[in-house]
PDB file of C-alpha atoms in Angstrom:
ATOM      1  CA  MET A1434      22.275  17.914   9.014  1.00 45.00           C
ATOM      2  CA  ASP A1435      20.051  17.465  12.040  1.00 42.00           C
ATOM      3  CA  LEU A1436      17.123  15.032  12.095  1.00 39.00           C
ATOM      4  CA  LEU A1437      14.438  17.694  11.583  1.00 39.00           C
ATOM      5  CA  CYS A1438      16.157  19.044   8.463  1.00 38.00           C
ATOM      6  CA  PHE A1439      16.641  15.505   7.151  1.00 40.00           C
ATOM      7  CA  VAL A1440      12.938  14.698   7.627  1.00 39.00           C
ATOM      8  CA  ALA A1441      11.979  17.973   5.898  1.00 41.00           C
ATOM      9  CA  VAL A1442      14.184  17.081   2.902  1.00 46.00           C
ATOM     10  CA  VAL A1443      12.708  13.567   2.646  1.00 49.00           C
ATOM     11  CA  VAL A1444       9.131  14.882   2.893  1.00 51.00           C
ATOM     12  CA  ASN A1445       9.894  17.531   0.268  1.00 55.00           C
ATOM     13  CA  LYS A1446      11.351  14.878  -2.082  1.00 58.00           C
ATOM     14  CA  LEU A1447       8.292  12.659  -1.586  1.00 55.00           C
ATOM     15  CA  LEU A1448       5.959  15.557  -2.358  1.00 55.00           C
ATOM     16  CA  ASN A1449       7.954  16.383  -5.489  1.00 56.00           C
ATOM     17  CA  VAL A1450       7.806  12.746  -6.649  1.00 53.00           C
ATOM     18  CA  LEU A1451       4.082  12.603  -5.937  1.00 54.00           C
ATOM     19  CA  SER A1452       3.552  15.848  -7.829  1.00 53.00           C
ATOM     20  CA  LEU A1453       5.558  14.554 -10.810  1.00 49.00           C
ATOM     21  CA  CYS A1454       3.638  11.290 -10.959  1.00 52.00           C
ATOM     22  CA  LEU A1455       0.193  12.785 -10.504  1.00 50.00           C
ATOM     23  CA  SER A1456       0.707  15.503 -13.110  1.00 49.00           C
ATOM     24  CA  LEU A1457       1.333  12.968 -15.866  1.00 49.00           C
ATOM     25  CA  ASP A1458      -2.365  12.664 -16.673  1.00 50.00           C
ATOM     26  CA  SER A1459      -4.775  15.492 -17.381  1.00 52.00           C
ATOM     27  CA  GLU A1460      -7.406  14.054 -15.060  1.00 60.00           C
ATOM     28  CA  THR A1461      -7.260  14.381 -11.287  1.00 65.00           C
ATOM     29  CA  ILE A1462      -5.770  11.345  -9.571  1.00 71.00           C
ATOM     30  CA  LYS A1463      -6.143  10.718  -5.860  1.00 79.00           C
ATOM     31  CA  ALA A1464      -3.168   9.207  -4.072  1.00 86.00           C
ATOM     32  CA  VAL A1465      -4.401   6.793  -1.422  1.00 89.00           C
ATOM     33  CA  GLN A1466      -1.018   6.348   0.234  1.00 92.00           C
ATOM     34  CA  VAL A1467       2.660   7.153  -0.339  1.00 90.00           C
ATOM     35  CA  THR A1468       5.311   4.902   1.209  1.00 90.00           C
ATOM     36  CA  GLN A1469       9.087   5.118   0.964  1.00 88.00           C
ATOM     37  CA  LEU A1470      10.307   1.563   0.392  1.00 89.00           C
ATOM     38  CA  ASP A1471      14.025   2.303   0.622  1.00 89.00           C
ATOM     39  CA  ARG A1472      16.421   5.215   0.191  1.00 89.00           C
ATOM     40  CA  ASP A1473      15.638   5.617  -3.520  1.00 89.00           C
ATOM     41  CA  THR A1474      12.235   3.976  -4.035  1.00 92.00           C
ATOM     42  CA  VAL A1475       8.724   5.256  -3.385  1.00 91.00           C
ATOM     43  CA  LEU A1476       5.422   3.387  -3.732  1.00 93.00           C
ATOM     44  CA  ILE A1477       2.428   5.519  -4.643  1.00 92.00           C
ATOM     45  CA  ALA A1478      -0.940   3.806  -4.180  1.00 94.00           C
ATOM     46  CA  LEU A1479      -3.562   5.285  -6.478  1.00 92.00           C
ATOM     47  CA  GLU A1480      -7.159   4.061  -6.700  1.00 93.00           C
ATOM     48  CA  LYS A1481      -6.444   0.612  -8.198  1.00 95.00           C
ATOM     49  CA  THR A1482      -2.735   0.874  -9.036  1.00 95.00           C
ATOM     50  CA  VAL A1483       0.561   1.092  -7.193  1.00 96.00           C
ATOM     51  CA  LYS A1484       3.297   3.031  -9.013  1.00 94.00           C
ATOM     52  CA  ILE A1485       6.881   2.222  -8.038  1.00 94.00           C
ATOM     53  CA  VAL A1486       9.223   5.104  -8.795  1.00 93.00           C
ATOM     54  CA  ASP A1487      12.556   6.602  -7.787  1.00 90.00           C
ATOM     55  CA  MET A1488      12.914   9.950  -6.018  1.00 86.00           C
ATOM     56  CA  GLN A1489      12.709  11.770  -9.360  1.00 86.00           C
ATOM     57  CA  GLY A1490       9.440  10.080 -10.300  1.00 86.00           C
ATOM     58  CA  VAL A1491      11.046   7.757 -12.860  1.00 90.00           C
ATOM     59  CA  PRO A1492       9.554   4.218 -12.944  1.00 92.00           C
ATOM     60  CA  SER A1493      11.634   1.615 -11.119  1.00 90.00           C
ATOM     61  CA  LYS A1494      14.134  -0.445 -13.096  1.00 90.00           C
ATOM     62  CA  GLU A1495      14.992  -2.912 -10.301  1.00 92.00           C
ATOM     63  CA  LEU A1496      11.383  -3.714  -9.380  1.00 95.00           C
ATOM     64  CA  VAL A1497       8.187  -3.791 -11.404  1.00 96.00           C
ATOM     65  CA  SER A1498       7.088  -0.233 -12.149  1.00 95.00           C
ATOM     66  CA  GLU A1499       3.378  -0.823 -11.583  1.00 96.00           C
ATOM     67  CA  LEU A1500       1.053  -3.217  -9.755  1.00 97.00           C
ATOM     68  CA  ASP A1501      -2.593  -3.377 -10.807  1.00 97.00           C
ATOM     69  CA  PHE A1502      -5.469  -4.434  -8.571  1.00 97.00           C
ATOM     70  CA  ASP A1503      -9.116  -5.115  -9.425  1.00 96.00           C
ATOM     71  CA  PHE A1504     -10.461  -3.203  -6.418  1.00 97.00           C
ATOM     72  CA  PRO A1505     -10.057   0.227  -4.811  1.00 96.00           C
ATOM     73  CA  ILE A1506      -7.014   0.141  -2.511  1.00 96.00           C
ATOM     74  CA  GLU A1507      -7.737   1.363   1.022  1.00 96.00           C
ATOM     75  CA  THR A1508      -4.424   0.505   2.728  1.00 96.00           C
ATOM     76  CA  LEU A1509      -1.069  -0.638   1.390  1.00 95.00           C
ATOM     77  CA  VAL A1510       1.422  -2.583   3.526  1.00 94.00           C
ATOM     78  CA  CYS A1511       4.975  -3.016   2.228  1.00 91.00           C
ATOM     79  CA  LEU A1512       6.726  -6.277   2.989  1.00 90.00           C
ATOM     80  CA  GLU A1513      10.289  -7.262   2.116  1.00 86.00           C
ATOM     81  CA  GLU A1514       9.539  -8.757  -1.328  1.00 92.00           C
ATOM     82  CA  SER A1515       5.873  -7.868  -1.865  1.00 94.00           C
ATOM     83  CA  VAL A1516       2.991  -5.572  -0.964  1.00 95.00           C
ATOM     84  CA  LEU A1517      -0.386  -6.296   0.602  1.00 95.00           C
ATOM     85  CA  ALA A1518      -3.248  -4.183  -0.732  1.00 97.00           C
ATOM     86  CA  PHE A1519      -6.300  -4.159   1.531  1.00 97.00           C
ATOM     87  CA  TRP A1520      -9.789  -3.339   0.331  1.00 97.00           C
ATOM     88  CA  LYS A1521     -13.310  -3.384   1.733  1.00 97.00           C
ATOM     89  CA  HIS A1522     -13.767  -7.154   1.412  1.00 97.00           C
ATOM     90  CA  GLY A1523     -10.251  -8.552   1.716  1.00 96.00           C
ATOM     91  CA  LEU A1524      -6.641  -8.292   0.601  1.00 96.00           C
ATOM     92  CA  LYS A1525      -4.319  -9.240  -2.217  1.00 97.00           C
ATOM     93  CA  GLY A1526      -0.534  -9.603  -2.070  1.00 96.00           C
ATOM     94  CA  GLN A1527       1.685  -9.101  -5.117  1.00 97.00           C
ATOM     95  CA  SER A1528       5.405  -9.589  -5.645  1.00 97.00           C
ATOM     96  CA  LEU A1529       7.472  -6.448  -6.229  1.00 96.00           C
ATOM     97  CA  HIS A1530       9.652  -8.416  -8.673  1.00 96.00           C
ATOM     98  CA  ASN A1531       7.154 -10.032 -11.061  1.00 96.00           C
ATOM     99  CA  CYS A1532       3.568  -9.022 -10.076  1.00 96.00           C
ATOM    100  CA  GLU A1533       2.860 -12.624  -9.042  1.00 97.00           C
ATOM    101  CA  ILE A1534      -0.066 -12.933  -6.624  1.00 97.00           C
ATOM    102  CA  THR A1535       1.396 -14.059  -3.306  1.00 95.00           C
ATOM    103  CA  GLN A1536      -1.863 -14.235  -1.350  1.00 93.00           C
ATOM    104  CA  GLU A1537      -5.491 -13.350  -1.773  1.00 96.00           C
ATOM    105  CA  ILE A1538      -8.463 -13.300   0.590  1.00 94.00           C
ATOM    106  CA  THR A1539     -11.961 -12.154  -0.372  1.00 97.00           C
ATOM    107  CA  ASP A1540     -15.074 -12.386   1.808  1.00 96.00           C
ATOM    108  CA  GLU A1541     -17.925 -10.180   0.634  1.00 97.00           C
ATOM    109  CA  SER A1542     -19.975 -11.092   3.718  1.00 97.00           C
ATOM    110  CA  ARG A1543     -17.496  -9.059   5.817  1.00 97.00           C
ATOM    111  CA  VAL A1544     -16.182  -5.484   5.723  1.00 97.00           C
ATOM    112  CA  PHE A1545     -12.519  -5.234   6.673  1.00 97.00           C
ATOM    113  CA  LYS A1546     -10.625  -2.209   7.937  1.00 96.00           C
ATOM    114  CA  VAL A1547      -6.913  -2.002   8.726  1.00 96.00           C
ATOM    115  CA  LEU A1548      -6.475  -0.409  12.157  1.00 95.00           C
ATOM    116  CA  GLY A1549      -2.689  -0.598  12.419  1.00 92.00           C
ATOM    117  CA  THR A1550       0.399  -1.727  10.519  1.00 89.00           C
ATOM    118  CA  HIS A1551       3.268  -1.180  12.947  1.00 81.00           C
ATOM    119  CA  ARG A1552       5.051  -4.565  13.157  1.00 79.00           C
ATOM    120  CA  ASP A1553       1.874  -6.697  13.065  1.00 87.00           C
ATOM    121  CA  ILE A1554      -1.236  -5.840  11.094  1.00 92.00           C
ATOM    122  CA  VAL A1555      -4.422  -5.230  13.102  1.00 95.00           C
ATOM    123  CA  LEU A1556      -7.569  -5.896  11.081  1.00 94.00           C
ATOM    124  CA  GLN A1557     -11.192  -5.215  12.044  1.00 96.00           C
ATOM    125  CA  SER A1558     -13.978  -7.315  10.524  1.00 96.00           C
ATOM    126  CA  THR A1559     -17.693  -6.468  10.599  1.00 97.00           C
ATOM    127  CA  PRO A1560     -20.653  -8.191   8.913  1.00 97.00           C
ATOM    128  CA  THR A1561     -21.535  -6.452   5.630  1.00 96.00           C
ATOM    129  CA  GLU A1562     -25.274  -6.724   6.289  1.00 96.00           C
ATOM    130  CA  ASN A1563     -25.040  -5.422   9.879  1.00 95.00           C
ATOM    131  CA  PRO A1564     -22.358  -2.707  10.235  1.00 91.00           C
ATOM    132  CA  SER A1565     -23.414  -1.938  13.825  1.00 93.00           C
ATOM    133  CA  ALA A1566     -22.796  -5.539  14.915  1.00 95.00           C
ATOM    134  CA  THR A1567     -19.906  -6.459  17.158  1.00 95.00           C
ATOM    135  CA  SER A1568     -16.616  -6.437  15.256  1.00 95.00           C
ATOM    136  CA  ASN A1569     -13.907  -9.063  15.305  1.00 95.00           C
ATOM    137  CA  LEU A1570     -10.275  -8.007  15.597  1.00 95.00           C
ATOM    138  CA  TYR A1571      -7.503 -10.004  13.944  1.00 92.00           C
ATOM    139  CA  LEU A1572      -3.770  -9.785  14.447  1.00 92.00           C
ATOM    140  CA  LEU A1573      -2.053 -10.797  11.200  1.00 88.00           C
ATOM    141  CA  THR A1574       1.352 -12.298  11.929  1.00 82.00           C
ATOM    142  CA  GLY A1575       3.804 -14.478  10.101  1.00 70.00           C
ATOM    143  CA  HIS A1576       4.411 -12.094   7.230  1.00 61.00           C
ATOM    144  CA  GLU A1577       7.870 -10.767   6.397  1.00 56.00           C
ATOM    145  CA  SER A1578       9.139  -7.616   8.073  1.00 51.00           C
ATOM    146  CA  SER A1579       7.161  -4.605   6.979  1.00 50.00           C
ATOM    147  CA  TYR A1580       8.635  -1.192   6.240  1.00 50.00           C
TER     148      TYR A1580
END
């Protein structure tokens, strides 16, 4: 199988998993992000929840099946043993094995936006009260390898 066919199969499987998971409820659910963690595991970030399922949409048995957050998730970054969920005023990290909070930063005086997640995480910060003000850029390093 050539690379293009392989990618098409993986994308098709992800769409099928997403469709299975989102059709479980009668209300419309918006997927914020879908990330393949490994060969058999997919993370689906919904508004305030991350579902961890296999390629058939069945909840994970090796990892926790769901992570709950108390804010709307804007960007999800997968690390080796945990995930970082970014939101308007900060981030929260949770373990994929026991939902334990691994890190948490909240600053309601700033609006944060993830600009990039390849290798290092690039984060923009702007004052909440003055969105047209000069932004600060941060390079988040020191975290485990991201997927």
